[in-house]
Amino acid sequence: MGGSTSLVRPVHGALTQAGNIFELFVDVVRNTFRRPFQFREFIEQAWFIASVTILPTALVAIPFGAVVSLQTGSLIKQLGAESFTGAASVLAVIQQGSPIVTALLIAGAAGSAVTADLGSRTIREEIDAMKVLGIDPIQRLVVPRVLAMVLVALLLNGLVSVVGIAGGYFFNVILQDGTPGAYLASFSALAQLPDLYVAELKAAVFGVIAGVVASYKGLNPGPGPKGVGEAVNQTVVITFLLLFFANLILTMVYLQVVPAKGS
C-alpha cells in the first residue's frame, strides 16, 4: 500500500503542476488583450533577454552549423551527390538546427533569468504587495516577459539560421574543398519557404512555453533564496523537456501537412 502511495504522489504532483502551468498560460492569453498594455516593461524585458542570449546564441550557432555541414557533406559525398551539399545543410539548419539552438538558449539563459527575477520578487513579498494594491502581477509582470521571450526567440531563430548557414558554407568550402557556386546554387533544390515559416512558428511556440514555465516557477518558488535557486534549476529542466517534445510534435505535423520539395 505504501509503495503505491509513493508512486502515485509524484504523478499527482506532476499533473497538478502541469494544470497550474496551463492555467497560467490561459491567464497570460487573457491578460495580453487587457489595457493598459505594459509597453515599457515589454521593451525593457526584450532588451534584457536579448542581452543575455544574443552572444551565446551566435557562439553556439557557429559550431552547430559547422558540424551539420561537415556531417551532411561527408554523407552526401559518400552518396555521390556533392551538388546537394548546400541544400541538405541549409535544410538541416533551418528546419531543426536553428529552432533547437534557440530553444536551448531561451530556456537556459532567458528562462533562468526570468525565474530568478520573479522568484526574488516573490520571496521579498513584492508580488503579495502588488495584489494588496489591486495590481494584477500577471498583467503587470508576466505578460510583458512572455511576449518579450516570443519576440527575442523569433529574432534569435533568424540569427541562428544566418550564422549557421554562413558557418556551414565556410567549413564546407574551406575544409571539404566544396564549390562555392554549387553550395549557394543548391539552396532552392530541397529547401522551400514553408521551412522558414515553420522554423519561426517553432521559435514563437518555444518562447511562449519558456516564458510561461519560467514565470510560473518564479511566482511559486520554495521558501528563501534556496527555493529560488531550486526553482531556476527546475525551470531549465522542465522547459527543455517541453521544448523538445513540442519540437517533435510540430515537426511531425509539418512533414505530414507540407510535402517535401521534389517528392
Short mmCIF file of C-alpha atoms in Angstrom, two decimals:
data_model
loop_
_atom_site.label_atom_id
_atom_site.label_comp_id
_atom_site.label_asym_id
_atom_site.label_seq_id
_atom_site.Cartn_x
_atom_site.Cartn_y
_atom_site.Cartn_z
CA MET A 1 0.00 0.00 0.00
CA GLY A 2 2.81 2.34 0.94
CA GLY A 3 4.60 1.57 -2.34
CA SER A 4 1.57 2.51 -4.44
CA THR A 5 1.16 5.73 -2.45
CA SER A 6 4.80 6.69 -3.05
CA LEU A 7 4.28 6.01 -6.76
CA VAL A 8 1.04 7.98 -7.05
CA ARG A 9 2.28 11.05 -5.17
CA PRO A 10 4.88 12.25 -7.74
CA VAL A 11 2.47 11.56 -10.62
CA HIS A 12 -0.25 13.55 -8.87
CA GLY A 13 2.22 16.37 -8.19
CA ALA A 14 3.35 16.46 -11.82
CA LEU A 15 -0.24 16.56 -13.10
CA THR A 16 -1.14 19.29 -10.63
CA GLN A 17 1.86 21.35 -11.72
CA ALA A 18 1.01 20.82 -15.39
CA GLY A 19 -2.53 22.03 -14.71
CA ASN A 20 -1.25 25.11 -12.88
CA ILE A 21 1.13 25.95 -15.72
CA PHE A 22 -1.70 25.63 -18.27
CA GLU A 23 -3.91 27.81 -16.07
CA LEU A 24 -1.17 30.48 -16.04
CA PHE A 25 -0.93 30.22 -19.83
CA VAL A 26 -4.68 30.87 -20.14
CA ASP A 27 -4.33 33.86 -17.78
CA VAL A 28 -1.47 35.21 -19.88
CA VAL A 29 -3.52 34.93 -23.09
CA ARG A 30 -6.48 36.64 -21.44
CA ASN A 31 -4.39 39.45 -19.95
CA THR A 32 -2.48 40.06 -23.18
CA PHE A 33 -5.52 41.88 -24.57
CA ARG A 34 -6.28 43.83 -21.40
CA ARG A 35 -5.50 47.51 -21.25
CA PRO A 36 -3.26 49.22 -20.39
CA PHE A 37 -0.53 47.17 -22.02
CA GLN A 38 2.79 47.43 -20.16
CA PHE A 39 4.77 48.57 -23.19
CA ARG A 40 7.75 49.96 -21.28
CA GLU A 41 8.15 46.75 -19.28
CA PHE A 42 7.91 44.77 -22.53
CA ILE A 43 10.73 46.79 -24.16
CA GLU A 44 12.92 46.56 -21.05
CA GLN A 45 12.44 42.80 -20.78
CA ALA A 46 13.02 42.24 -24.51
CA TRP A 47 16.28 44.19 -24.28
CA PHE A 48 17.31 42.31 -21.14
CA ILE A 49 16.53 38.87 -22.61
CA ALA A 50 18.30 39.76 -25.86
CA SER A 51 21.36 40.97 -23.96
CA VAL A 52 21.77 37.64 -22.13
CA THR A 53 21.11 35.42 -25.17
CA ILE A 54 22.48 37.03 -28.37
CA LEU A 55 26.19 36.38 -27.83
CA PRO A 56 25.81 32.79 -26.53
CA THR A 57 23.42 32.03 -29.39
CA ALA A 58 25.84 33.28 -32.02
CA LEU A 59 28.72 31.36 -30.44
CA VAL A 60 26.66 28.14 -30.31
CA ALA A 61 25.33 28.58 -33.86
CA ILE A 62 28.81 28.64 -35.46
CA PRO A 63 29.97 25.15 -34.35
CA PHE A 64 26.42 23.81 -34.76
CA GLY A 65 26.27 24.92 -38.39
CA ALA A 66 29.79 23.62 -38.94
CA VAL A 67 29.00 20.17 -37.50
CA VAL A 68 25.82 19.88 -39.58
CA SER A 69 27.68 20.96 -42.73
CA LEU A 70 30.62 18.63 -42.16
CA GLN A 71 28.39 15.65 -41.38
CA THR A 72 25.98 16.16 -44.27
CA GLY A 73 28.88 16.99 -46.60
CA SER A 74 30.64 13.75 -45.71
CA LEU A 75 27.45 11.69 -46.06
CA ILE A 76 26.44 13.26 -49.37
CA LYS A 77 29.97 12.79 -50.74
CA GLN A 78 29.64 9.07 -49.98
CA LEU A 79 26.37 9.04 -51.93
CA GLY A 80 27.99 10.88 -54.85
CA ALA A 81 25.67 13.89 -54.71
CA GLU A 82 28.09 16.70 -53.82
CA SER A 83 25.97 19.25 -55.68
CA PHE A 84 23.28 18.92 -52.99
CA THR A 85 25.57 19.61 -50.03
CA GLY A 86 24.38 23.19 -49.64
CA ALA A 87 20.72 22.23 -49.91
CA ALA A 88 20.99 19.48 -47.27
CA SER A 89 22.94 21.71 -44.87
CA VAL A 90 20.50 24.59 -45.20
CA LEU A 91 17.52 22.29 -44.74
CA ALA A 92 19.01 20.76 -41.58
CA VAL A 93 19.95 24.15 -40.09
CA ILE A 94 16.67 25.93 -40.85
CA GLN A 95 14.23 23.11 -40.05
CA GLN A 96 15.89 21.66 -36.94
CA GLY A 97 19.15 23.35 -36.03
CA SER A 98 18.07 26.94 -35.52
CA PRO A 99 14.86 26.17 -33.55
CA ILE A 100 16.72 23.74 -31.25
CA VAL A 101 19.59 26.16 -30.56
CA THR A 102 17.02 28.90 -29.95
CA ALA A 103 15.14 26.60 -27.56
CA LEU A 104 18.28 25.79 -25.60
CA LEU A 105 19.31 29.41 -25.18
CA ILE A 106 15.81 30.71 -24.45
CA ALA A 107 15.28 28.02 -21.81
CA GLY A 108 18.76 28.06 -20.35
CA ALA A 109 19.71 31.75 -20.34
CA ALA A 110 16.46 33.72 -20.61
CA GLY A 111 14.20 31.34 -18.68
CA SER A 112 16.56 31.08 -15.71
CA ALA A 113 16.99 34.87 -15.63
CA VAL A 114 13.21 35.46 -15.62
CA THR A 115 12.66 32.84 -12.90
CA ALA A 116 15.39 34.36 -10.72
CA ASP A 117 13.93 37.85 -11.17
CA LEU A 118 10.32 36.89 -10.37
CA GLY A 119 11.42 34.47 -7.64
CA SER A 120 13.39 37.16 -5.82
CA ARG A 121 10.38 39.49 -6.04
CA THR A 122 8.15 36.74 -4.64
CA ILE A 123 10.30 35.94 -1.60
CA ARG A 124 10.60 39.70 -0.89
CA GLU A 125 6.77 39.71 -0.89
CA GLU A 126 6.60 42.28 -3.70
CA ILE A 127 4.05 40.11 -5.54
CA ASP A 128 1.79 39.99 -2.46
CA ALA A 129 2.13 43.76 -2.09
CA MET A 130 1.05 44.25 -5.70
CA LYS A 131 -2.03 42.10 -5.11
CA VAL A 132 -2.91 44.12 -1.99
CA LEU A 133 -2.68 47.33 -4.06
CA GLY A 134 -5.04 45.85 -6.65
CA ILE A 135 -2.35 45.38 -9.32
CA ASP A 136 -2.53 42.11 -11.25
CA PRO A 137 1.02 40.66 -11.32
CA ILE A 138 0.12 38.53 -14.36
CA GLN A 139 -0.73 41.58 -16.45
CA ARG A 140 1.98 43.79 -14.97
CA LEU A 141 4.93 41.37 -14.89
CA VAL A 142 4.23 38.04 -16.61
CA VAL A 143 2.62 39.12 -19.91
CA PRO A 144 5.47 41.52 -20.90
CA ARG A 145 8.05 38.83 -20.14
CA VAL A 146 6.30 36.11 -22.14
CA LEU A 147 5.78 38.41 -25.14
CA ALA A 148 9.38 39.60 -24.89
CA MET A 149 10.56 35.96 -24.96
CA VAL A 150 8.46 35.31 -28.08
CA LEU A 151 9.92 38.37 -29.84
CA VAL A 152 13.51 37.53 -28.91
CA ALA A 153 13.02 33.85 -29.86
CA LEU A 154 11.83 34.88 -33.34
CA LEU A 155 14.84 37.17 -33.79
CA LEU A 156 17.29 34.61 -32.39
CA ASN A 157 15.95 31.97 -34.77
CA GLY A 158 16.77 34.22 -37.71
CA LEU A 159 20.21 34.95 -36.26
CA VAL A 160 20.99 31.24 -35.79
CA SER A 161 19.83 30.48 -39.34
CA VAL A 162 22.12 33.13 -40.84
CA VAL A 163 25.15 32.33 -38.65
CA GLY A 164 24.65 28.57 -39.01
CA ILE A 165 24.40 28.71 -42.81
CA ALA A 166 27.41 31.04 -43.00
CA GLY A 167 29.43 28.73 -40.75
CA GLY A 168 28.37 25.71 -42.79
CA TYR A 169 29.35 27.47 -46.02
CA PHE A 170 32.78 28.36 -44.64
CA PHE A 171 33.57 24.89 -43.34
CA ASN A 172 32.22 23.13 -46.43
CA VAL A 173 34.12 25.33 -48.88
CA ILE A 174 37.37 25.68 -46.87
CA LEU A 175 37.71 22.30 -45.12
CA GLN A 176 35.95 19.98 -47.56
CA ASP A 177 37.05 21.69 -50.78
CA GLY A 178 33.44 22.32 -51.79
CA THR A 179 32.48 24.57 -54.68
CA PRO A 180 31.08 27.93 -53.51
CA GLY A 181 28.80 28.29 -56.53
CA ALA A 182 27.35 24.80 -56.17
CA TYR A 183 26.78 25.29 -52.43
CA LEU A 184 24.83 28.51 -52.99
CA ALA A 185 23.02 27.38 -56.14
CA SER A 186 21.61 24.26 -54.49
CA PHE A 187 19.80 26.22 -51.74
CA SER A 188 16.50 26.06 -53.57
CA ALA A 189 16.86 22.40 -54.57
CA LEU A 190 15.44 20.97 -51.34
CA ALA A 191 14.61 23.95 -49.11
CA GLN A 192 11.40 25.91 -49.55
CA LEU A 193 9.80 28.97 -47.96
CA PRO A 194 7.46 26.99 -45.64
CA ASP A 195 10.60 25.58 -43.97
CA LEU A 196 11.41 29.09 -42.78
CA TYR A 197 7.81 29.68 -41.72
CA VAL A 198 7.67 26.54 -39.58
CA ALA A 199 11.05 27.41 -38.01
CA GLU A 200 9.68 30.81 -36.96
CA LEU A 201 6.48 29.16 -35.69
CA LYS A 202 8.57 26.77 -33.61
CA ALA A 203 10.55 29.69 -32.19
CA ALA A 204 7.35 31.52 -31.20
CA VAL A 205 5.92 28.40 -29.53
CA PHE A 206 9.21 27.83 -27.71
CA GLY A 207 9.17 31.42 -26.49
CA VAL A 208 5.64 31.03 -25.10
CA ILE A 209 6.45 27.74 -23.35
CA ALA A 210 9.71 29.04 -21.86
CA GLY A 211 8.11 32.29 -20.72
CA VAL A 212 5.10 30.64 -19.06
CA VAL A 213 7.15 27.94 -17.29
CA ALA A 214 9.75 30.47 -16.11
CA SER A 215 7.05 32.81 -14.83
CA TYR A 216 5.19 30.01 -13.05
CA LYS A 217 8.32 28.82 -11.27
CA GLY A 218 9.28 32.40 -10.44
CA LEU A 219 5.87 33.11 -8.89
CA ASN A 220 5.88 29.83 -6.91
CA PRO A 221 9.38 29.29 -5.51
CA GLY A 222 10.28 27.46 -2.33
CA PRO A 223 10.96 29.47 0.82
CA GLY A 224 14.09 31.62 0.88
CA PRO A 225 16.93 32.09 -1.62
CA LYS A 226 17.46 28.33 -1.75
CA GLY A 227 13.91 27.94 -3.06
CA VAL A 228 14.63 30.45 -5.83
CA GLY A 229 17.76 28.51 -6.84
CA GLU A 230 15.81 25.25 -6.97
CA ALA A 231 13.06 26.97 -9.00
CA VAL A 232 15.67 28.13 -11.55
CA ASN A 233 17.02 24.58 -11.92
CA GLN A 234 13.51 23.15 -12.28
CA THR A 235 12.65 25.80 -14.88
CA VAL A 236 15.55 24.80 -17.13
CA VAL A 237 14.83 21.06 -16.88
CA ILE A 238 11.05 21.33 -17.37
CA THR A 239 11.42 23.79 -20.24
CA PHE A 240 13.97 21.60 -22.03
CA LEU A 241 11.63 18.61 -21.83
CA LEU A 242 8.61 20.57 -23.05
CA LEU A 243 10.52 22.27 -25.87
CA PHE A 244 11.95 19.06 -27.31
CA PHE A 245 8.52 17.41 -27.09
CA ALA A 246 6.90 20.42 -28.80
CA ASN A 247 9.60 20.31 -31.49
CA LEU A 248 8.81 16.66 -32.16
CA ILE A 249 5.06 17.32 -32.46
CA LEU A 250 5.48 20.40 -34.70
CA THR A 251 7.97 18.58 -36.96
CA MET A 252 5.68 15.56 -37.36
CA VAL A 253 2.69 17.76 -38.20
CA TYR A 254 4.72 19.87 -40.63
CA LEU A 255 6.13 16.89 -42.52
CA GLN A 256 2.61 15.47 -42.88
CA VAL A 257 1.00 18.74 -43.99
CA VAL A 258 3.72 20.19 -46.25
CA PRO A 259 5.15 17.70 -48.79
CA ALA A 260 8.91 17.67 -49.24
CA LYS A 261 10.15 19.52 -52.30
CA GLY A 262 10.62 17.20 -55.26
CA SER A 263 8.59 14.37 -53.71
#
